[in-house]
PDB file of C-alpha atoms in Angstrom:
ATOM      1  CA  MET V 139       0.000   0.000   0.000  1.00 40.00           C
ATOM      2  CA  LEU V 140       2.791   2.391   0.956  1.00 35.00           C
ATOM      3  CA  ARG V 141       4.640   1.579  -2.280  1.00 38.00           C
ATOM      4  CA  ARG V 142       1.455   2.337  -4.247  1.00 38.00           C
ATOM      5  CA  VAL V 143       0.998   5.707  -2.518  1.00 34.00           C
ATOM      6  CA  ALA V 144       4.664   6.546  -3.123  1.00 39.00           C
ATOM      7  CA  ALA V 145       4.320   5.630  -6.793  1.00 40.00           C
ATOM      8  CA  ILE V 146       1.250   7.840  -7.159  1.00 36.00           C
ATOM      9  CA  GLY V 147       3.170  10.651  -5.485  1.00 41.00           C
ATOM     10  CA  LEU V 148       6.054  10.289  -7.941  1.00 38.00           C
ATOM     11  CA  VAL V 149       3.658  10.348 -10.901  1.00 37.00           C
ATOM     12  CA  CYS V 150       1.961  13.483  -9.577  1.00 38.00           C
ATOM     13  CA  GLN V 151       5.332  15.135  -8.995  1.00 38.00           C
ATOM     14  CA  ALA V 152       6.385  14.288 -12.577  1.00 36.00           C
ATOM     15  CA  LEU V 153       3.187  15.757 -13.977  1.00 33.00           C
ATOM     16  CA  TRP V 154       3.645  18.866 -11.856  1.00 32.00           C
ATOM     17  CA  LEU V 155       7.131  19.351 -13.264  1.00 32.00           C
ATOM     18  CA  GLN V 156       6.031  19.022 -16.909  1.00 35.00           C
ATOM     19  CA  PRO V 157       6.231  22.297 -18.870  1.00 32.00           C
ATOM     20  CA  ALA V 158       2.890  24.037 -19.261  1.00 33.00           C
ATOM     21  CA  THR V 159       1.188  23.695 -22.607  1.00 37.00           C
ATOM     22  CA  ALA V 160       0.475  26.834 -24.631  1.00 40.00           C
ATOM     23  CA  GLU V 161      -3.158  26.609 -23.556  1.00 42.00           C
ATOM     24  CA  GLU V 162      -2.247  26.281 -19.856  1.00 41.00           C
ATOM     25  CA  ALA V 163       0.171  29.178 -20.157  1.00 49.00           C
ATOM     26  CA  GLY V 164      -2.621  31.443 -21.417  1.00 58.00           C
ATOM     27  CA  GLY V 165      -3.154  30.321 -25.005  1.00 84.00           C
ATOM     28  CA  PRO V 166      -1.402  31.055 -28.295  1.00 95.00           C
ATOM     29  CA  CYS V 167      -1.954  34.834 -28.082  1.00 96.00           C
ATOM     30  CA  ALA V 168       0.360  37.017 -26.021  1.00 96.00           C
ATOM     31  CA  PRO V 169       1.211  40.707 -25.656  1.00 96.00           C
ATOM     32  CA  ASP V 170       4.243  41.854 -27.637  1.00 98.00           C
ATOM     33  CA  ALA V 171       5.950  45.127 -28.427  1.00 98.00           C
ATOM     34  CA  PHE V 172       8.019  46.438 -31.305  1.00 98.00           C
ATOM     35  CA  GLU V 173       9.682  49.826 -31.161  1.00 95.00           C
ATOM     36  CA  ASP V 174       7.056  52.189 -29.699  1.00 91.00           C
ATOM     37  CA  ALA V 175       3.938  50.116 -30.394  1.00 97.00           C
ATOM     38  CA  ARG V 176       2.152  47.340 -28.490  1.00 97.00           C
ATOM     39  CA  TYR V 177       0.530  44.328 -30.113  1.00 98.00           C
ATOM     40  CA  LEU V 178      -1.219  41.058 -29.412  1.00 96.00           C
ATOM     41  CA  VAL V 179       0.412  38.267 -31.411  1.00 98.00           C
ATOM     42  CA  CYS V 180      -1.099  34.795 -31.865  1.00 97.00           C
ATOM     43  CA  THR V 181       1.248  32.023 -33.049  1.00 97.00           C
ATOM     44  CA  VAL V 182       0.040  28.722 -34.502  1.00 97.00           C
ATOM     45  CA  ASP V 183       1.764  25.744 -36.085  1.00 97.00           C
ATOM     46  CA  PRO V 184      -0.668  24.893 -38.914  1.00 95.00           C
ATOM     47  CA  ALA V 185       0.787  21.393 -39.279  1.00 93.00           C
ATOM     48  CA  ALA V 186      -0.157  20.514 -35.697  1.00 94.00           C
ATOM     49  CA  SER V 187      -3.281  22.636 -35.209  1.00 95.00           C
ATOM     50  CA  ASP V 188      -6.825  22.908 -36.524  1.00 97.00           C
ATOM     51  CA  LEU V 189      -6.836  26.380 -38.051  1.00 98.00           C
ATOM     52  CA  ARG V 190      -9.962  27.210 -40.071  1.00 98.00           C
ATOM     53  CA  LEU V 191     -11.894  29.966 -41.793  1.00 98.00           C
ATOM     54  CA  PHE V 192     -15.534  30.635 -40.921  1.00 98.00           C
ATOM     55  CA  TRP V 193     -18.169  32.735 -42.650  1.00 98.00           C
ATOM     56  CA  ARG V 194     -21.666  31.209 -42.559  1.00 97.00           C
ATOM     57  CA  GLY V 195     -23.460  28.799 -40.236  1.00 96.00           C
ATOM     58  CA  ALA V 196     -25.667  25.801 -40.981  1.00 93.00           C
ATOM     59  CA  ASP V 197     -28.511  28.203 -41.825  1.00 94.00           C
ATOM     60  CA  GLU V 198     -26.308  29.848 -44.507  1.00 96.00           C
ATOM     61  CA  ALA V 199     -26.453  33.157 -42.618  1.00 97.00           C
ATOM     62  CA  PRO V 200     -23.144  34.908 -41.808  1.00 98.00           C
ATOM     63  CA  PHE V 201     -21.952  34.245 -38.266  1.00 98.00           C
ATOM     64  CA  ARG V 202     -21.088  37.956 -37.839  1.00 97.00           C
ATOM     65  CA  ARG V 203     -20.012  37.490 -34.204  1.00 97.00           C
ATOM     66  CA  PHE V 204     -17.186  35.421 -32.751  1.00 97.00           C
ATOM     67  CA  GLU V 205     -19.429  34.003 -30.043  1.00 96.00           C
ATOM     68  CA  ARG V 206     -21.730  32.490 -32.677  1.00 97.00           C
ATOM     69  CA  VAL V 207     -18.789  30.613 -34.170  1.00 98.00           C
ATOM     70  CA  ALA V 208     -17.858  29.469 -30.656  1.00 98.00           C
ATOM     71  CA  GLN V 209     -21.421  28.274 -29.959  1.00 97.00           C
ATOM     72  CA  SER V 210     -21.569  26.390 -33.276  1.00 97.00           C
ATOM     73  CA  LEU V 211     -18.319  24.599 -32.475  1.00 98.00           C
ATOM     74  CA  GLU V 212     -19.403  23.810 -28.915  1.00 98.00           C
ATOM     75  CA  ALA V 213     -22.504  22.069 -30.310  1.00 97.00           C
ATOM     76  CA  GLU V 214     -20.094  19.790 -32.206  1.00 96.00           C
ATOM     77  CA  GLY V 215     -17.948  19.110 -29.142  1.00 97.00           C
ATOM     78  CA  HIS V 216     -15.172  21.534 -30.114  1.00 98.00           C
ATOM     79  CA  ARG V 217     -13.837  24.781 -28.680  1.00 97.00           C
ATOM     80  CA  LEU V 218     -12.831  28.049 -30.310  1.00 98.00           C
ATOM     81  CA  VAL V 219      -9.458  28.998 -28.808  1.00 97.00           C
ATOM     82  CA  PHE V 220      -9.061  32.315 -30.599  1.00 97.00           C
ATOM     83  CA  ALA V 221     -10.355  34.020 -33.728  1.00 98.00           C
ATOM     84  CA  VAL V 222      -9.762  37.195 -35.716  1.00 97.00           C
ATOM     85  CA  ASN V 223     -11.469  39.094 -38.486  1.00 96.00           C
ATOM     86  CA  ALA V 224      -9.940  37.425 -41.567  1.00 96.00           C
ATOM     87  CA  GLY V 225     -10.325  40.131 -44.193  1.00 94.00           C
ATOM     88  CA  MET V 226     -12.557  42.786 -45.659  1.00 94.00           C
ATOM     89  CA  TYR V 227     -16.227  42.244 -46.337  1.00 95.00           C
ATOM     90  CA  ASP V 228     -19.262  43.857 -47.948  1.00 94.00           C
ATOM     91  CA  THR V 229     -22.318  45.374 -46.279  1.00 93.00           C
ATOM     92  CA  ASP V 230     -23.999  41.947 -46.315  1.00 96.00           C
ATOM     93  CA  PHE V 231     -20.927  40.507 -44.500  1.00 96.00           C
ATOM     94  CA  SER V 232     -19.833  38.527 -47.564  1.00 97.00           C
ATOM     95  CA  PRO V 233     -16.058  38.353 -48.182  1.00 97.00           C
ATOM     96  CA  ILE V 234     -14.570  40.752 -50.685  1.00 96.00           C
ATOM     97  CA  GLY V 235     -12.396  38.694 -53.005  1.00 97.00           C
ATOM     98  CA  LEU V 236     -11.436  35.030 -52.942  1.00 98.00           C
ATOM     99  CA  TYR V 237     -12.889  32.940 -50.162  1.00 98.00           C
ATOM    100  CA  VAL V 238     -12.436  29.161 -49.905  1.00 98.00           C
ATOM    101  CA  GLU V 239     -13.867  27.115 -47.037  1.00 98.00           C
ATOM    102  CA  ASN V 240     -13.419  23.348 -46.675  1.00 97.00           C
ATOM    103  CA  GLY V 241     -12.160  23.161 -50.246  1.00 97.00           C
ATOM    104  CA  ARG V 242     -15.177  25.003 -51.736  1.00 97.00           C
ATOM    105  CA  GLU V 243     -14.622  28.308 -53.521  1.00 98.00           C
ATOM    106  CA  LEU V 244     -17.495  30.453 -52.265  1.00 98.00           C
ATOM    107  CA  ARG V 245     -16.201  33.740 -53.697  1.00 97.00           C
ATOM    108  CA  PRO V 246     -13.897  34.126 -56.723  1.00 98.00           C
ATOM    109  CA  LEU V 247     -10.520  35.844 -56.851  1.00 98.00           C
ATOM    110  CA  ASP V 248     -10.978  39.603 -57.326  1.00 96.00           C
ATOM    111  CA  ARG V 249      -8.508  40.925 -59.911  1.00 95.00           C
ATOM    112  CA  THR V 250      -9.936  44.458 -60.102  1.00 93.00           C
ATOM    113  CA  VAL V 251      -7.269  47.120 -60.660  1.00 90.00           C
ATOM    114  CA  MET V 252      -8.157  50.650 -59.568  1.00 90.00           C
ATOM    115  CA  THR V 253      -6.394  53.781 -60.744  1.00 84.00           C
ATOM    116  CA  GLY V 254      -6.069  57.159 -59.061  1.00 83.00           C
ATOM    117  CA  SER V 255      -4.138  58.711 -56.204  1.00 81.00           C
ATOM    118  CA  PRO V 256      -2.994  56.234 -53.533  1.00 77.00           C
ATOM    119  CA  GLY V 257      -5.271  57.847 -50.960  1.00 78.00           C
ATOM    120  CA  SER V 258      -8.338  57.316 -53.150  1.00 84.00           C
ATOM    121  CA  ILE V 259      -7.826  53.568 -53.590  1.00 91.00           C
ATOM    122  CA  PRO V 260      -9.321  51.297 -50.876  1.00 91.00           C
ATOM    123  CA  ASN V 261      -6.771  49.206 -48.994  1.00 92.00           C
ATOM    124  CA  PHE V 262      -7.993  45.942 -50.526  1.00 92.00           C
ATOM    125  CA  TYR V 263      -7.168  47.217 -54.025  1.00 93.00           C
ATOM    126  CA  LYS V 264      -3.715  48.645 -53.273  1.00 92.00           C
ATOM    127  CA  GLN V 265      -1.570  46.475 -55.557  1.00 94.00           C
ATOM    128  CA  PRO V 266      -0.221  43.966 -54.967  1.00 96.00           C
ATOM    129  CA  ASN V 267      -2.875  42.503 -52.742  1.00 97.00           C
ATOM    130  CA  GLY V 268      -2.734  38.847 -51.780  1.00 98.00           C
ATOM    131  CA  VAL V 269      -4.160  35.572 -50.526  1.00 98.00           C
ATOM    132  CA  PHE V 270      -3.566  33.773 -47.230  1.00 98.00           C
ATOM    133  CA  PHE V 271      -4.267  30.065 -47.546  1.00 98.00           C
ATOM    134  CA  LEU V 272      -4.101  26.730 -45.741  1.00 98.00           C
ATOM    135  CA  GLY V 273      -3.522  23.506 -47.646  1.00 94.00           C
ATOM    136  CA  GLU V 274      -1.869  20.110 -47.576  1.00 87.00           C
ATOM    137  CA  ALA V 275       1.594  21.686 -47.479  1.00 85.00           C
ATOM    138  CA  GLY V 276       0.723  24.042 -44.608  1.00 93.00           C
ATOM    139  CA  ALA V 277       0.109  27.777 -44.759  1.00 97.00           C
ATOM    140  CA  GLY V 278       1.147  30.260 -47.395  1.00 98.00           C
ATOM    141  CA  ILE V 279       0.728  33.814 -48.617  1.00 98.00           C
ATOM    142  CA  LEU V 280       0.955  34.734 -52.298  1.00 98.00           C
ATOM    143  CA  SER V 281       0.225  37.897 -54.214  1.00 97.00           C
ATOM    144  CA  SER V 282      -3.065  37.620 -56.059  1.00 98.00           C
ATOM    145  CA  ASP V 283      -1.182  37.488 -59.382  1.00 96.00           C
ATOM    146  CA  ALA V 284       0.980  34.602 -58.163  1.00 97.00           C
ATOM    147  CA  PHE V 285      -2.007  32.786 -56.689  1.00 97.00           C
ATOM    148  CA  GLU V 286      -3.907  33.049 -59.968  1.00 97.00           C
ATOM    149  CA  THR V 287      -0.893  31.677 -61.869  1.00 97.00           C
ATOM    150  CA  GLN V 288      -0.021  28.865 -59.455  1.00 96.00           C
ATOM    151  CA  ARG V 289      -3.512  27.947 -58.227  1.00 95.00           C
ATOM    152  CA  PRO V 290      -2.267  25.858 -55.277  1.00 95.00           C
ATOM    153  CA  ALA V 291      -4.622  23.242 -53.836  1.00 94.00           C
ATOM    154  CA  VAL V 292      -6.128  24.871 -50.739  1.00 97.00           C
ATOM    155  CA  ARG V 293      -8.616  23.928 -48.077  1.00 97.00           C
ATOM    156  CA  PHE V 294      -9.084  27.492 -46.818  1.00 98.00           C
ATOM    157  CA  ALA V 295      -8.201  30.829 -48.424  1.00 98.00           C
ATOM    158  CA  THR V 296      -8.998  34.499 -47.934  1.00 98.00           C
ATOM    159  CA  GLN V 297      -7.987  37.439 -50.134  1.00 98.00           C
ATOM    160  CA  SER V 298      -7.127  40.832 -48.691  1.00 98.00           C
ATOM    161  CA  GLY V 299      -4.786  43.714 -49.263  1.00 97.00           C
ATOM    162  CA  PRO V 300      -2.357  45.192 -49.456  1.00 97.00           C
ATOM    163  CA  MET V 301       0.495  42.736 -49.074  1.00 98.00           C
ATOM    164  CA  LEU V 302       2.800  43.875 -46.267  1.00 98.00           C
ATOM    165  CA  VAL V 303       5.890  41.730 -46.847  1.00 98.00           C
ATOM    166  CA  ILE V 304       6.660  39.924 -50.118  1.00 98.00           C
ATOM    167  CA  GLY V 305       9.516  37.435 -50.149  1.00 97.00           C
ATOM    168  CA  GLY V 306      11.298  39.297 -47.355  1.00 97.00           C
ATOM    169  CA  ALA V 307      10.845  42.753 -48.925  1.00 98.00           C
ATOM    170  CA  LEU V 308       8.432  45.403 -47.696  1.00 98.00           C
ATOM    171  CA  HIS V 309       5.611  46.383 -50.034  1.00 95.00           C
ATOM    172  CA  PRO V 310       7.258  49.095 -52.190  1.00 92.00           C
ATOM    173  CA  ALA V 311       4.425  51.604 -51.711  1.00 91.00           C
ATOM    174  CA  LEU V 312       4.630  51.685 -47.900  1.00 94.00           C
ATOM    175  CA  ILE V 313       5.877  55.047 -46.655  1.00 93.00           C
ATOM    176  CA  PRO V 314       8.240  55.373 -43.658  1.00 95.00           C
ATOM    177  CA  GLY V 315       6.886  57.870 -41.134  1.00 94.00           C
ATOM    178  CA  SER V 316       3.450  57.995 -42.773  1.00 94.00           C
ATOM    179  CA  SER V 317       0.805  59.898 -40.797  1.00 94.00           C
ATOM    180  CA  ASP V 318      -1.839  57.352 -41.855  1.00 93.00           C
ATOM    181  CA  ARG V 319      -2.057  55.658 -38.497  1.00 95.00           C
ATOM    182  CA  THR V 320      -4.831  53.418 -37.169  1.00 95.00           C
ATOM    183  CA  ARG V 321      -5.299  50.041 -35.449  1.00 96.00           C
ATOM    184  CA  ARG V 322      -4.330  47.266 -37.833  1.00 97.00           C
ATOM    185  CA  SER V 323      -4.466  43.485 -38.078  1.00 97.00           C
ATOM    186  CA  GLY V 324      -2.505  41.160 -40.335  1.00 98.00           C
ATOM    187  CA  VAL V 325      -1.234  37.635 -40.822  1.00 98.00           C
ATOM    188  CA  GLY V 326       2.241  36.355 -41.627  1.00 98.00           C
ATOM    189  CA  VAL V 327       3.734  33.008 -42.586  1.00 98.00           C
ATOM    190  CA  CYS V 328       6.996  32.912 -40.705  1.00 96.00           C
ATOM    191  CA  ALA V 329       9.998  30.774 -39.764  1.00 88.00           C
ATOM    192  CA  ASN V 330       9.335  27.012 -39.891  1.00 91.00           C
ATOM    193  CA  GLY V 331       5.921  27.662 -41.450  1.00 95.00           C
ATOM    194  CA  ALA V 332       4.384  29.171 -38.310  1.00 97.00           C
ATOM    195  CA  VAL V 333       1.349  31.411 -38.780  1.00 98.00           C
ATOM    196  CA  ARG V 334       1.431  34.641 -36.805  1.00 98.00           C
ATOM    197  CA  VAL V 335      -1.559  36.955 -36.493  1.00 98.00           C
ATOM    198  CA  ALA V 336      -0.884  40.414 -35.079  1.00 98.00           C
ATOM    199  CA  ILE V 337      -3.286  43.115 -33.912  1.00 97.00           C
ATOM    200  CA  SER V 338      -2.004  46.515 -32.890  1.00 97.00           C
ATOM    201  CA  GLU V 339      -3.208  47.841 -29.563  1.00 95.00           C
ATOM    202  CA  GLY V 340      -2.811  51.411 -30.764  1.00 95.00           C
ATOM    203  CA  ARG V 341      -2.427  53.295 -34.031  1.00 97.00           C
ATOM    204  CA  VAL V 342       0.398  52.342 -36.395  1.00 97.00           C
ATOM    205  CA  ASN V 343       1.146  53.095 -40.040  1.00 97.00           C
ATOM    206  CA  PHE V 344       1.509  50.448 -42.727  1.00 97.00           C
ATOM    207  CA  HIS V 345       5.301  50.702 -42.892  1.00 97.00           C
ATOM    208  CA  ASP V 346       5.793  50.096 -39.163  1.00 98.00           C
ATOM    209  CA  PHE V 347       3.215  47.300 -39.199  1.00 98.00           C
ATOM    210  CA  ALA V 348       4.969  45.558 -42.082  1.00 98.00           C
ATOM    211  CA  ARG V 349       8.318  45.865 -40.289  1.00 98.00           C
ATOM    212  CA  LEU V 350       6.786  44.187 -37.226  1.00 98.00           C
ATOM    213  CA  PHE V 351       6.221  41.074 -39.346  1.00 98.00           C
ATOM    214  CA  ARG V 352       9.529  41.119 -41.192  1.00 98.00           C
ATOM    215  CA  ASP V 353      11.977  42.427 -38.598  1.00 98.00           C
ATOM    216  CA  HIS V 354      10.437  41.300 -35.313  1.00 98.00           C
ATOM    217  CA  LEU V 355       8.293  38.240 -36.031  1.00 98.00           C
ATOM    218  CA  GLY V 356      10.510  36.799 -38.766  1.00 97.00           C
ATOM    219  CA  CYS V 357       7.850  36.530 -41.471  1.00 98.00           C
ATOM    220  CA  PRO V 358       9.076  36.740 -45.092  1.00 98.00           C
ATOM    221  CA  ASP V 359       5.459  37.020 -46.260  1.00 98.00           C
ATOM    222  CA  ALA V 360       2.653  38.952 -44.590  1.00 98.00           C
ATOM    223  CA  LEU V 361      -0.781  40.246 -45.548  1.00 98.00           C
ATOM    224  CA  PHE V 362      -2.901  43.066 -44.165  1.00 98.00           C
ATOM    225  CA  LEU V 363      -6.329  41.906 -42.967  1.00 97.00           C
ATOM    226  CA  ASP V 364      -8.213  44.996 -41.770  1.00 94.00           C
ATOM    227  CA  GLY V 365      -7.879  48.224 -39.856  1.00 91.00           C
ATOM    228  CA  GLY V 366      -9.601  50.779 -37.670  1.00 88.00           C
ATOM    229  CA  ASN V 367     -12.875  49.553 -36.232  1.00 81.00           C
ATOM    230  CA  GLY V 368     -12.695  46.488 -38.488  1.00 83.00           C
ATOM    231  CA  THR V 369      -9.996  44.830 -36.398  1.00 91.00           C
ATOM    232  CA  GLY V 370     -11.306  42.196 -34.038  1.00 92.00           C
ATOM    233  CA  LEU V 371     -10.086  39.452 -31.707  1.00 95.00           C
ATOM    234  CA  TYR V 372     -11.752  36.640 -29.780  1.00 97.00           C
ATOM    235  CA  ASP V 373      -9.536  35.191 -27.059  1.00 96.00           C
ATOM    236  CA  PRO V 374     -11.068  34.221 -23.699  1.00 94.00           C
ATOM    237  CA  ALA V 375      -7.570  33.840 -22.206  1.00 90.00           C
ATOM    238  CA  GLN V 376      -7.010  37.557 -22.895  1.00 88.00           C
ATOM    239  CA  GLY V 377     -10.559  38.519 -21.913  1.00 91.00           C
ATOM    240  CA  ARG V 378     -11.348  39.559 -25.499  1.00 93.00           C
ATOM    241  CA  ASP V 379     -14.562  39.109 -27.466  1.00 95.00           C
ATOM    242  CA  ASP V 380     -14.538  42.135 -29.744  1.00 94.00           C
ATOM    243  CA  THR V 381     -17.635  43.263 -31.612  1.00 91.00           C
ATOM    244  CA  SER V 382     -17.752  45.187 -34.860  1.00 88.00           C
ATOM    245  CA  TRP V 383     -18.975  48.759 -34.885  1.00 81.00           C
ATOM    246  CA  HIS V 384     -21.265  48.098 -37.874  1.00 81.00           C
ATOM    247  CA  GLY V 385     -23.039  44.939 -36.828  1.00 89.00           C
ATOM    248  CA  GLY V 386     -20.598  42.107 -37.395  1.00 94.00           C
ATOM    249  CA  TYR V 387     -17.632  40.630 -39.232  1.00 96.00           C
ATOM    250  CA  GLY V 388     -17.431  38.687 -42.483  1.00 96.00           C
ATOM    251  CA  PRO V 389     -14.817  35.909 -42.759  1.00 97.00           C
ATOM    252  CA  MET V 390     -13.075  34.891 -39.539  1.00 98.00           C
ATOM    253  CA  LEU V 391      -9.905  32.896 -38.937  1.00 98.00           C
ATOM    254  CA  GLY V 392     -10.019  30.692 -35.858  1.00 98.00           C
ATOM    255  CA  LEU V 393      -8.093  28.008 -33.987  1.00 98.00           C
ATOM    256  CA  VAL V 394     -10.229  25.005 -33.001  1.00 98.00           C
ATOM    257  CA  ARG V 395      -9.619  22.379 -30.316  1.00 95.00           C
TER     258      ARG V 395
END
């Protein structure tokens, strides 16, 4: 009996000494800082995690709120660990540009080219824009031109713009010291294929935001998702369940367990 109790004690001690998992340590999202700005950065290994895109529920209506995605997953015995707004969307909450969910292309690639002064062109159409995708080979980000040419097999994909980092180089149109500052969110595919989603806590310009991905997070490719009141994060570990100022979000990127 004493030997059994001692054995149980040793097992408990071993479990106690095991390193905490990411979930136990507070989840995959954590505060970060780069230069004078603060961010929340979520890091996921797509090869070992269930990372998905969400838009509409079983009733074909847009989810619009993170908690509705969470409730839908809970009904299936799953849990939404974190989620972010995954790109720009129309007034009916439909994705602007390419959207692929579970291998089905629900919205086509948008190859519209707008002309005019840079300030008059919406962010989505600032060229080059791009596509974040998840497939058999992991995650990737390609410019929309490259995606159209290569047409990789994808399970999930969302188009947004502009690109922030392209093959290790900053988008050539981004201006150092720009006064165009707002809250921003983006996604990068980084060292060892890790996906990193970053949301600024305050106002940053595009150039500084792109440098966060390239110079601080080590992402040779990164894509802008949304800005201003369109940024959004769901992360119970951080006490966040953001709501959109105009009634909801369109596509959402979420980690499922």
